Coordinates of C-alpha atoms in Angstrom, one line a residue:
V332 CA -24.2 -7.9 0.5
F333 CA -20.7 -7.7 -1.2
Q334 CA -17.9 -5.4 -0.1
E335 CA -14.9 -4.2 -1.9
L336 CA -12.2 -2.1 -0.1
G337 CA -8.9 -0.7 -0.9
T338 CA -6.6 0.7 1.9
S339 CA -3.3 2.6 1.8
E340 CA -1.1 2.8 4.9
C341 CA 2.3 4.4 5.6
Y342 CA 4.6 2.9 8.3
F343 CA 7.3 5.2 9.6
T344 CA 10.3 4.1 11.7
N345 CA 12.5 6.7 13.2
G346 CA 10.8 9.6 11.4
T347 CA 11.2 9.5 7.7
E348 CA 14.3 7.4 8.0
K349 CA 12.5 4.0 7.2
V350 CA 9.3 4.4 5.5
R351 CA 7.1 1.6 4.2
F352 CA 3.9 2.0 2.0
V353 CA 1.5 -0.9 2.0
E354 CA -1.8 -0.9 -0.2
R355 CA -4.3 -3.7 0.5
Y356 CA -7.3 -5.0 -1.7
I357 CA -10.0 -6.5 0.3
Y358 CA -13.2 -8.3 -0.8
N359 CA -15.7 -9.4 1.8
R360 CA -13.2 -8.9 4.7
Q361 CA -10.5 -11.0 3.1
T362 CA -7.3 -9.5 1.7
Y363 CA -6.8 -10.8 -1.9
A364 CA -3.9 -8.8 -3.2
M365 CA -1.4 -6.4 -1.5
F366 CA 1.4 -4.1 -2.6
D367 CA 4.3 -3.8 -0.2
S368 CA 7.1 -1.2 -1.0
D369 CA 9.5 -3.4 0.9
V370 CA 8.8 -6.4 -1.3
G371 CA 8.4 -4.1 -4.5
H372 CA 5.6 -5.8 -6.2
Y373 CA 2.1 -7.1 -5.7
V374 CA 1.4 -10.3 -3.8
G375 CA -1.8 -12.3 -4.2
F376 CA -3.5 -14.3 -1.4
S377 CA -6.2 -16.2 -3.3
P378 CA -6.4 -17.7 -6.7
F379 CA -8.1 -14.5 -7.9
G380 CA -5.6 -12.4 -6.0
E381 CA -2.7 -14.2 -7.6
R382 CA -4.0 -13.6 -11.1
T383 CA -4.8 -10.1 -10.3
A384 CA -1.1 -9.5 -9.0
E385 CA 0.4 -11.3 -11.9
Y386 CA -1.4 -8.9 -14.3
W387 CA -0.5 -5.7 -12.3
N388 CA 3.1 -6.9 -12.0
S389 CA 3.3 -7.2 -15.7
D390 CA 3.0 -3.4 -16.2
P391 CA 6.5 -2.0 -15.5
E392 CA 5.2 1.6 -15.4
G393 CA 2.5 0.7 -13.0
I394 CA 5.0 -1.0 -10.7
E395 CA 7.5 2.0 -10.9
F396 CA 4.6 4.4 -9.9
K397 CA 3.6 2.1 -6.9
R398 CA 7.3 2.1 -5.8
G399 CA 7.3 5.9 -5.9
Q400 CA 4.3 6.2 -3.6
V401 CA 6.7 6.0 -0.6
D402 CA 8.0 9.4 -1.6
R403 CA 5.0 10.9 -3.3
Y404 CA 2.3 9.8 -0.8
C405 CA 4.1 8.9 2.5
R406 CA 7.2 11.2 2.9
H407 CA 5.4 14.2 1.2
N408 CA 2.5 14.0 3.8
Y409 CA 4.6 13.2 6.8
E410 CA 5.0 16.9 7.7
V411 CA 1.2 17.4 7.6
F412 CA 0.2 14.3 9.6
G413 CA 3.2 14.0 11.8
P414 CA 1.9 16.3 14.6
F415 CA -1.4 14.6 14.8
S416 CA -0.3 10.8 14.7
V417 CA 3.5 10.5 15.5
E418 CA 4.2 13.2 17.9
R419 CA 1.0 12.7 19.8
R420 CA 1.3 11.8 23.5

């Protein structure tokens, strides 16, 4: 059995003052590539992941799109999910 998974996560520090977008690509429970908005590009963690990250990083429009996910995906949805996750006690 083989398993491929992609996850997207937003990390909020002090509301929306400091926001970090992380997207992970996982194959058989091992992360092979990752995009981190703090780093600003894809990083590979295996030989396959390094080749994949290099290919994805060679597309300037794709990288700009991923960098914009902080605003489009995280900050935009903060008001929707904030009461259920951040403000929960």
